[in-house]
């Protein structure tokens, strides 16, 4: 099998980022947290005071995005996640960022043996032919609690709440283009009552079944 592509989707705080990082490390997969691209665009638009519904202005900023900026810690703020969700409704922007994600998947060199992308539409739109698709979910209350712990652990003085998480989920699930839905051929993992270790183990087993035998 050529490069292995793993697609992970799900709502905010379900654990997809944690699972993606685990699989990326253990199976030498190049990781792209695709939400960071939407977050970077939202953050830059905010800095440049571009209205979040001005698509031509957003597209202009999109052409200047640099993958090197994806590790800016400010992008992890829940408020930036909200900006990302708002700009994610525009088909033109989605098409542009989807192109960048697909190019990322085509640029795999050793030691990597493939790519792993997490987001909302990876299994359905960005990588419909992925070798493994996971859909990670959890009860909304548990997800908002996890997000708050994550914010505190990262030293952010910012808390979210169930209403905000629900608002973001609703927007992501109900937009007309590439909404958050589970691909027909995805494996569902509900992490509500799972530890991080248990969730990662289930995902690892599914990936082991997918990887080529050497
Ligand atoms: O995964 P995340 O929380 O970093 O994503 C932030 C927002 O970006 C999310 O609420 C919706 C948008 N997003 C998207 O529309 N499509 C993706 N593939 C990834 C993220």
PDB file of C-alpha atoms and ligand atoms in Angstrom:
ATOM      1  CA  UNK A   1       0.000   0.000   0.000  1.00  0.00           C
ATOM      2  CA  UNK A   2       1.309   3.485  -0.772  1.00  0.00           C
ATOM      3  CA  UNK A   3       1.060   6.225   1.816  1.00  0.00           C
ATOM      4  CA  UNK A   4      -1.535   5.482   4.452  1.00  0.00           C
ATOM      5  CA  UNK A   5      -4.124   8.229   4.899  1.00  0.00           C
ATOM      6  CA  UNK A   6      -6.100   8.415   8.140  1.00  0.00           C
ATOM      7  CA  UNK A   7      -9.119  10.737   8.444  1.00  0.00           C
ATOM      8  CA  UNK A   8     -10.455  11.707  11.858  1.00  0.00           C
ATOM      9  CA  UNK A   9     -13.597  13.780  12.262  1.00  0.00           C
ATOM     10  CA  UNK A  10     -15.835  14.809  15.111  1.00  0.00           C
ATOM     11  CA  UNK A  11     -17.117  17.739  17.160  1.00  0.00           C
ATOM     12  CA  UNK A  12     -15.017  19.981  19.438  1.00  0.00           C
ATOM     13  CA  UNK A  13     -13.528  18.378  22.532  1.00  0.00           C
ATOM     14  CA  UNK A  14     -14.387  14.763  21.623  1.00  0.00           C
ATOM     15  CA  UNK A  15     -10.720  13.734  21.747  1.00  0.00           C
ATOM     16  CA  UNK A  16      -9.898  13.591  18.037  1.00  0.00           C
ATOM     17  CA  UNK A  17      -6.800  15.774  18.417  1.00  0.00           C
ATOM     18  CA  UNK A  18      -5.445  13.587  21.220  1.00  0.00           C
ATOM     19  CA  UNK A  19      -6.090  10.406  19.245  1.00  0.00           C
ATOM     20  CA  UNK A  20      -4.598  11.932  16.082  1.00  0.00           C
ATOM     21  CA  UNK A  21      -1.409  12.971  17.923  1.00  0.00           C
ATOM     22  CA  UNK A  22      -1.100   9.500  19.451  1.00  0.00           C
ATOM     23  CA  UNK A  23      -1.495   7.695  16.124  1.00  0.00           C
ATOM     24  CA  UNK A  24       0.820  10.167  14.380  1.00  0.00           C
ATOM     25  CA  UNK A  25       3.610   9.516  16.869  1.00  0.00           C
ATOM     26  CA  UNK A  26       3.299   5.737  17.085  1.00  0.00           C
ATOM     27  CA  UNK A  27       2.768   5.033  13.402  1.00  0.00           C
ATOM     28  CA  UNK A  28       4.991   7.743  11.872  1.00  0.00           C
ATOM     29  CA  UNK A  29       2.180   9.656  10.230  1.00  0.00           C
ATOM     30  CA  UNK A  30       2.489  13.318   9.269  1.00  0.00           C
ATOM     31  CA  UNK A  31      -0.156  15.173  11.242  1.00  0.00           C
ATOM     32  CA  UNK A  32      -2.353  18.065  10.171  1.00  0.00           C
ATOM     33  CA  UNK A  33      -4.943  19.407  12.573  1.00  0.00           C
ATOM     34  CA  UNK A  34      -7.003  21.028   9.836  1.00  0.00           C
ATOM     35  CA  UNK A  35      -8.972  23.185  12.285  1.00  0.00           C
ATOM     36  CA  UNK A  36      -5.742  25.155  12.751  1.00  0.00           C
ATOM     37  CA  UNK A  37      -5.934  26.371   9.149  1.00  0.00           C
ATOM     38  CA  UNK A  38      -9.442  27.716   9.756  1.00  0.00           C
ATOM     39  CA  UNK A  39      -8.293  29.105  13.097  1.00  0.00           C
ATOM     40  CA  UNK A  40      -5.255  30.837  11.549  1.00  0.00           C
ATOM     41  CA  UNK A  41      -7.438  32.454   8.912  1.00  0.00           C
ATOM     42  CA  UNK A  42      -9.984  33.574  11.538  1.00  0.00           C
ATOM     43  CA  UNK A  43      -7.232  34.939  13.757  1.00  0.00           C
ATOM     44  CA  UNK A  44      -5.541  36.858  10.937  1.00  0.00           C
ATOM     45  CA  UNK A  45      -8.868  38.256   9.750  1.00  0.00           C
ATOM     46  CA  UNK A  46      -9.542  39.402  13.292  1.00  0.00           C
ATOM     47  CA  UNK A  47      -6.116  41.045  13.544  1.00  0.00           C
ATOM     48  CA  UNK A  48      -6.613  42.806  10.237  1.00  0.00           C
ATOM     49  CA  UNK A  49     -10.148  43.799  11.271  1.00  0.00           C
ATOM     50  CA  UNK A  50     -11.622  42.113   8.191  1.00  0.00           C
ATOM     51  CA  UNK A  51     -15.340  41.433   8.697  1.00  0.00           C
ATOM     52  CA  UNK A  52     -15.899  37.685   9.043  1.00  0.00           C
ATOM     53  CA  UNK A  53     -18.463  37.713   6.253  1.00  0.00           C
ATOM     54  CA  UNK A  54     -16.312  39.566   3.718  1.00  0.00           C
ATOM     55  CA  UNK A  55     -15.367  36.565   1.578  1.00  0.00           C
ATOM     56  CA  UNK A  56     -13.095  38.428  -0.922  1.00  0.00           C
ATOM     57  CA  UNK A  57     -11.105  39.915   1.983  1.00  0.00           C
ATOM     58  CA  UNK A  58     -10.931  36.499   3.695  1.00  0.00           C
ATOM     59  CA  UNK A  59      -9.786  34.862   0.457  1.00  0.00           C
ATOM     60  CA  UNK A  60      -7.060  37.469   0.086  1.00  0.00           C
ATOM     61  CA  UNK A  61      -5.815  36.684   3.607  1.00  0.00           C
ATOM     62  CA  UNK A  62      -6.108  32.936   2.904  1.00  0.00           C
ATOM     63  CA  UNK A  63      -3.514  33.242   0.127  1.00  0.00           C
ATOM     64  CA  UNK A  64      -0.992  34.565   2.676  1.00  0.00           C
ATOM     65  CA  UNK A  65      -1.376  31.720   5.207  1.00  0.00           C
ATOM     66  CA  UNK A  66       1.857  30.004   6.178  1.00  0.00           C
ATOM     67  CA  UNK A  67       1.881  26.498   7.720  1.00  0.00           C
ATOM     68  CA  UNK A  68       4.749  27.689   9.943  1.00  0.00           C
ATOM     69  CA  UNK A  69       2.269  29.876  11.848  1.00  0.00           C
ATOM     70  CA  UNK A  70       0.060  26.917  12.818  1.00  0.00           C
ATOM     71  CA  UNK A  71       1.954  26.392  16.062  1.00  0.00           C
ATOM     72  CA  UNK A  72       1.041  29.825  17.433  1.00  0.00           C
ATOM     73  CA  UNK A  73      -0.525  28.955  20.852  1.00  0.00           C
ATOM     74  CA  UNK A  74      -3.110  31.718  20.478  1.00  0.00           C
ATOM     75  CA  UNK A  75      -4.850  29.610  17.832  1.00  0.00           C
ATOM     76  CA  UNK A  76      -5.846  27.133  20.585  1.00  0.00           C
ATOM     77  CA  UNK A  77      -8.130  29.660  22.284  1.00  0.00           C
ATOM     78  CA  UNK A  78     -11.779  28.678  22.219  1.00  0.00           C
ATOM     79  CA  UNK A  79     -12.633  32.192  20.962  1.00  0.00           C
ATOM     80  CA  UNK A  80     -10.437  31.565  17.901  1.00  0.00           C
ATOM     81  CA  UNK A  81     -12.210  28.213  17.414  1.00  0.00           C
ATOM     82  CA  UNK A  82     -15.423  30.173  17.211  1.00  0.00           C
ATOM     83  CA  UNK A  83     -14.023  32.545  14.562  1.00  0.00           C
ATOM     84  CA  UNK A  84     -12.857  29.462  12.627  1.00  0.00           C
ATOM     85  CA  UNK A  85     -16.324  27.958  12.742  1.00  0.00           C
ATOM     86  CA  UNK A  86     -17.854  31.205  11.448  1.00  0.00           C
ATOM     87  CA  UNK A  87     -15.598  31.456   8.403  1.00  0.00           C
ATOM     88  CA  UNK A  88     -15.936  27.725   7.762  1.00  0.00           C
ATOM     89  CA  UNK A  89     -19.418  28.259   6.335  1.00  0.00           C
ATOM     90  CA  UNK A  90     -18.102  29.817   3.095  1.00  0.00           C
ATOM     91  CA  UNK A  91     -17.686  27.324   0.194  1.00  0.00           C
ATOM     92  CA  UNK A  92     -14.931  29.371  -1.492  1.00  0.00           C
ATOM     93  CA  UNK A  93     -12.834  29.362   1.644  1.00  0.00           C
ATOM     94  CA  UNK A  94     -13.433  25.654   2.214  1.00  0.00           C
ATOM     95  CA  UNK A  95     -12.378  24.864  -1.340  1.00  0.00           C
ATOM     96  CA  UNK A  96      -9.163  26.838  -0.944  1.00  0.00           C
ATOM     97  CA  UNK A  97      -8.209  25.264   2.391  1.00  0.00           C
ATOM     98  CA  UNK A  98      -9.212  21.787   1.167  1.00  0.00           C
ATOM     99  CA  UNK A  99      -6.668  22.227  -1.654  1.00  0.00           C
ATOM    100  CA  UNK A 100      -3.931  22.998   0.893  1.00  0.00           C
ATOM    101  CA  UNK A 101      -4.911  19.894   2.914  1.00  0.00           C
ATOM    102  CA  UNK A 102      -4.792  17.631  -0.138  1.00  0.00           C
ATOM    103  CA  UNK A 103      -1.360  18.952  -1.111  1.00  0.00           C
ATOM    104  CA  UNK A 104      -0.215  18.177   2.438  1.00  0.00           C
ATOM    105  CA  UNK A 105      -1.281  14.531   1.895  1.00  0.00           C
ATOM    106  CA  UNK A 106       0.653  14.306  -1.362  1.00  0.00           C
ATOM    107  CA  UNK A 107       3.897  15.473   0.193  1.00  0.00           C
ATOM    108  CA  UNK A 108       4.872  12.451   2.326  1.00  0.00           C
ATOM    109  CA  UNK A 109       8.525  11.432   2.532  1.00  0.00           C
ATOM    110  CA  UNK A 110      10.294   8.986   4.890  1.00  0.00           C
ATOM    111  CA  UNK A 111      10.360   8.608   7.854  1.00  0.00           C
ATOM    112  CA  UNK A 112       6.642   9.202   7.460  1.00  0.00           C
ATOM    113  CA  UNK A 113       4.568   6.335   6.135  1.00  0.00           C
ATOM    114  CA  UNK A 114       1.448   8.390   5.597  1.00  0.00           C
ATOM    115  CA  UNK A 115      -0.653  11.314   6.793  1.00  0.00           C
ATOM    116  CA  UNK A 116      -3.297  11.786   9.435  1.00  0.00           C
ATOM    117  CA  UNK A 117      -5.715  14.694   9.302  1.00  0.00           C
ATOM    118  CA  UNK A 118      -8.317  15.653  11.856  1.00  0.00           C
ATOM    119  CA  UNK A 119     -11.220  18.012  11.281  1.00  0.00           C
ATOM    120  CA  UNK A 120     -14.897  18.032  10.379  1.00  0.00           C
ATOM    121  CA  UNK A 121     -15.058  16.974   6.722  1.00  0.00           C
ATOM    122  CA  UNK A 122     -11.900  14.898   6.235  1.00  0.00           C
ATOM    123  CA  UNK A 123     -13.569  11.530   5.667  1.00  0.00           C
ATOM    124  CA  UNK A 124     -16.413  12.999   3.632  1.00  0.00           C
ATOM    125  CA  UNK A 125     -14.786  15.713   1.487  1.00  0.00           C
ATOM    126  CA  UNK A 126     -11.035  16.228   1.922  1.00  0.00           C
ATOM    127  CA  UNK A 127      -9.904  12.564   1.818  1.00  0.00           C
ATOM    128  CA  UNK A 128     -12.917  10.475   0.774  1.00  0.00           C
ATOM    129  CA  UNK A 129     -10.535   7.604  -0.158  1.00  0.00           C
ATOM    130  CA  UNK A 130      -8.744   7.540   3.204  1.00  0.00           C
ATOM    131  CA  UNK A 131      -7.643   4.045   4.260  1.00  0.00           C
ATOM    132  CA  UNK A 132      -9.072   4.520   7.728  1.00  0.00           C
ATOM    133  CA  UNK A 133     -11.829   6.880   8.834  1.00  0.00           C
ATOM    134  CA  UNK A 134     -12.658   7.503  12.470  1.00  0.00           C
ATOM    135  CA  UNK A 135     -15.540   9.564  13.813  1.00  0.00           C
ATOM    136  CA  UNK A 136     -14.882  10.569  17.407  1.00  0.00           C
ATOM    137  CA  UNK A 137     -17.734  11.815  19.526  1.00  0.00           C
ATOM    138  CA  UNK A 138     -18.698  12.324  23.182  1.00  0.00           C
ATOM    139  CA  UNK A 139     -21.495  13.760  25.253  1.00  0.00           C
ATOM    140  CA  UNK A 140     -21.554  17.597  24.870  1.00  0.00           C
ATOM    141  CA  UNK A 141     -21.307  18.248  28.628  1.00  0.00           C
ATOM    142  CA  UNK A 142     -18.217  16.057  28.910  1.00  0.00           C
ATOM    143  CA  UNK A 143     -16.716  17.787  25.870  1.00  0.00           C
ATOM    144  CA  UNK A 144     -17.156  21.264  27.332  1.00  0.00           C
ATOM    145  CA  UNK A 145     -15.571  20.114  30.625  1.00  0.00           C
ATOM    146  CA  UNK A 146     -12.618  18.655  28.728  1.00  0.00           C
ATOM    147  CA  UNK A 147     -12.156  21.870  26.747  1.00  0.00           C
ATOM    148  CA  UNK A 148     -12.001  23.842  30.000  1.00  0.00           C
ATOM    149  CA  UNK A 149      -9.362  21.514  31.454  1.00  0.00           C
ATOM    150  CA  UNK A 150      -7.383  21.835  28.226  1.00  0.00           C
ATOM    151  CA  UNK A 151      -7.579  25.645  28.339  1.00  0.00           C
ATOM    152  CA  UNK A 152      -6.383  25.699  31.960  1.00  0.00           C
ATOM    153  CA  UNK A 153      -3.585  23.211  31.222  1.00  0.00           C
ATOM    154  CA  UNK A 154      -2.409  25.472  28.390  1.00  0.00           C
ATOM    155  CA  UNK A 155      -2.419  28.464  30.726  1.00  0.00           C
ATOM    156  CA  UNK A 156      -5.303  30.223  28.965  1.00  0.00           C
ATOM    157  CA  UNK A 157      -7.495  32.378  31.127  1.00  0.00           C
ATOM    158  CA  UNK A 158     -10.551  31.471  29.131  1.00  0.00           C
ATOM    159  CA  UNK A 159     -13.398  29.101  29.809  1.00  0.00           C
ATOM    160  CA  UNK A 160     -16.069  27.842  27.494  1.00  0.00           C
ATOM    161  CA  UNK A 161     -19.467  26.481  28.384  1.00  0.00           C
ATOM    162  CA  UNK A 162     -22.006  24.033  27.119  1.00  0.00           C
ATOM    163  CA  UNK A 163     -23.984  26.730  25.272  1.00  0.00           C
ATOM    164  CA  UNK A 164     -20.898  27.888  23.342  1.00  0.00           C
ATOM    165  CA  UNK A 165     -19.863  24.332  22.453  1.00  0.00           C
ATOM    166  CA  UNK A 166     -23.414  23.586  21.309  1.00  0.00           C
ATOM    167  CA  UNK A 167     -23.506  26.763  19.209  1.00  0.00           C
ATOM    168  CA  UNK A 168     -20.254  25.807  17.445  1.00  0.00           C
ATOM    169  CA  UNK A 169     -21.436  22.208  16.898  1.00  0.00           C
ATOM    170  CA  UNK A 170     -24.769  23.388  15.485  1.00  0.00           C
ATOM    171  CA  UNK A 171     -23.036  25.720  13.038  1.00  0.00           C
ATOM    172  CA  UNK A 172     -20.554  23.038  11.959  1.00  0.00           C
ATOM    173  CA  UNK A 173     -23.281  20.403  11.562  1.00  0.00           C
ATOM    174  CA  UNK A 174     -25.819  22.546   9.778  1.00  0.00           C
ATOM    175  CA  UNK A 175     -23.781  24.531   7.265  1.00  0.00           C
ATOM    176  CA  UNK A 176     -24.683  23.858   3.635  1.00  0.00           C
ATOM    177  CA  UNK A 177     -21.157  22.985   2.475  1.00  0.00           C
ATOM    178  CA  UNK A 178     -19.191  20.075   3.950  1.00  0.00           C
ATOM    179  CA  UNK A 179     -21.074  19.872   7.246  1.00  0.00           C
ATOM    180  CA  UNK A 180     -19.810  17.771  10.128  1.00  0.00           C
ATOM    181  CA  UNK A 181     -21.259  14.331   9.444  1.00  0.00           C
ATOM    182  CA  UNK A 182     -19.949  10.830   9.828  1.00  0.00           C
ATOM    183  CA  UNK A 183     -18.819   9.187   6.573  1.00  0.00           C
ATOM    184  CA  UNK A 184     -20.709   5.960   5.796  1.00  0.00           C
ATOM    185  CA  UNK A 185     -17.499   3.958   6.048  1.00  0.00           C
ATOM    186  CA  UNK A 186     -16.166   5.581   9.239  1.00  0.00           C
ATOM    187  CA  UNK A 187     -15.717   3.764  12.558  1.00  0.00           C
ATOM    188  CA  UNK A 188     -17.532   5.485  15.426  1.00  0.00           C
ATOM    189  CA  UNK A 189     -15.713   5.897  18.744  1.00  0.00           C
ATOM    190  CA  UNK A 190     -17.742   7.435  21.588  1.00  0.00           C
ATOM    191  CA  UNK A 191     -15.212   8.630  24.185  1.00  0.00           C
ATOM    192  CA  UNK A 192     -17.748   9.785  26.821  1.00  0.00           C
ATOM    193  CA  UNK A 193     -16.842   6.976  29.207  1.00  0.00           C
ATOM    194  CA  UNK A 194     -13.370   6.186  27.922  1.00  0.00           C
ATOM    195  CA  UNK A 195      -9.991   7.242  29.276  1.00  0.00           C
ATOM    196  CA  UNK A 196      -7.513   8.755  26.811  1.00  0.00           C
ATOM    197  CA  UNK A 197      -5.568   5.472  26.904  1.00  0.00           C
ATOM    198  CA  UNK A 198      -8.650   3.388  26.134  1.00  0.00           C
ATOM    199  CA  UNK A 199      -9.693   5.635  23.238  1.00  0.00           C
ATOM    200  CA  UNK A 200      -6.170   5.593  21.778  1.00  0.00           C
ATOM    201  CA  UNK A 201      -6.013   1.815  22.102  1.00  0.00           C
ATOM    202  CA  UNK A 202      -9.264   1.322  20.175  1.00  0.00           C
ATOM    203  CA  UNK A 203      -8.036   3.677  17.438  1.00  0.00           C
ATOM    204  CA  UNK A 204      -4.634   1.943  17.322  1.00  0.00           C
ATOM    205  CA  UNK A 205      -6.251  -1.466  16.880  1.00  0.00           C
ATOM    206  CA  UNK A 206      -8.320  -0.182  13.974  1.00  0.00           C
ATOM    207  CA  UNK A 207      -5.231   1.330  12.380  1.00  0.00           C
ATOM    208  CA  UNK A 208      -3.202  -1.886  12.882  1.00  0.00           C
ATOM    209  CA  UNK A 209      -5.866  -3.723  10.874  1.00  0.00           C
ATOM    210  CA  UNK A 210      -5.432  -1.180   8.093  1.00  0.00           C
ATOM    211  CA  UNK A 211      -1.649  -0.943   7.890  1.00  0.00           C
ATOM    212  CA  UNK A 212       0.198  -3.022   5.304  1.00  0.00           C
ATOM    213  CA  UNK A 213       1.908  -6.149   6.706  1.00  0.00           C
ATOM    214  CA  UNK A 214       5.698  -5.934   6.466  1.00  0.00           C
TER     215      UNK A 214
HETATM  216  O1  LIG B   1     -10.957  21.198  15.158  1.00  0.00           O
HETATM  217  P1  LIG B   1     -10.988  22.666  15.643  1.00  0.00           P
HETATM  218  O2  LIG B   1     -11.741  22.849  16.935  1.00  0.00           O
HETATM  219  O3  LIG B   1      -9.628  23.252  15.727  1.00  0.00           O
HETATM  220  O4  LIG B   1     -11.785  23.466  14.502  1.00  0.00           O
HETATM  221  C1  LIG B   1     -12.131  24.818  14.640  1.00  0.00           C
HETATM  222  C2  LIG B   1     -13.284  25.144  13.693  1.00  0.00           C
HETATM  223  O5  LIG B   1     -12.817  25.109  12.341  1.00  0.00           O
HETATM  224  C3  LIG B   1     -14.464  24.192  13.730  1.00  0.00           C
HETATM  225  O6  LIG B   1     -15.429  24.557  14.712  1.00  0.00           O
HETATM  226  C4  LIG B   1     -15.025  24.284  12.339  1.00  0.00           C
HETATM  227  C5  LIG B   1     -13.828  24.617  11.482  1.00  0.00           C
HETATM  228  N1  LIG B   1     -13.322  23.444  10.777  1.00  0.00           N
HETATM  229  C6  LIG B   1     -13.973  23.072   9.621  1.00  0.00           C
HETATM  230  O7  LIG B   1     -14.979  23.686   9.262  1.00  0.00           O
HETATM  231  N2  LIG B   1     -13.502  22.028   8.878  1.00  0.00           N
HETATM  232  C7  LIG B   1     -12.406  21.351   9.251  1.00  0.00           C
HETATM  233  N3  LIG B   1     -11.948  20.346   8.484  1.00  0.00           N
HETATM  234  C8  LIG B   1     -11.737  21.700  10.444  1.00  0.00           C
HETATM  235  C9  LIG B   1     -12.243  22.742  11.193  1.00  0.00           C
END
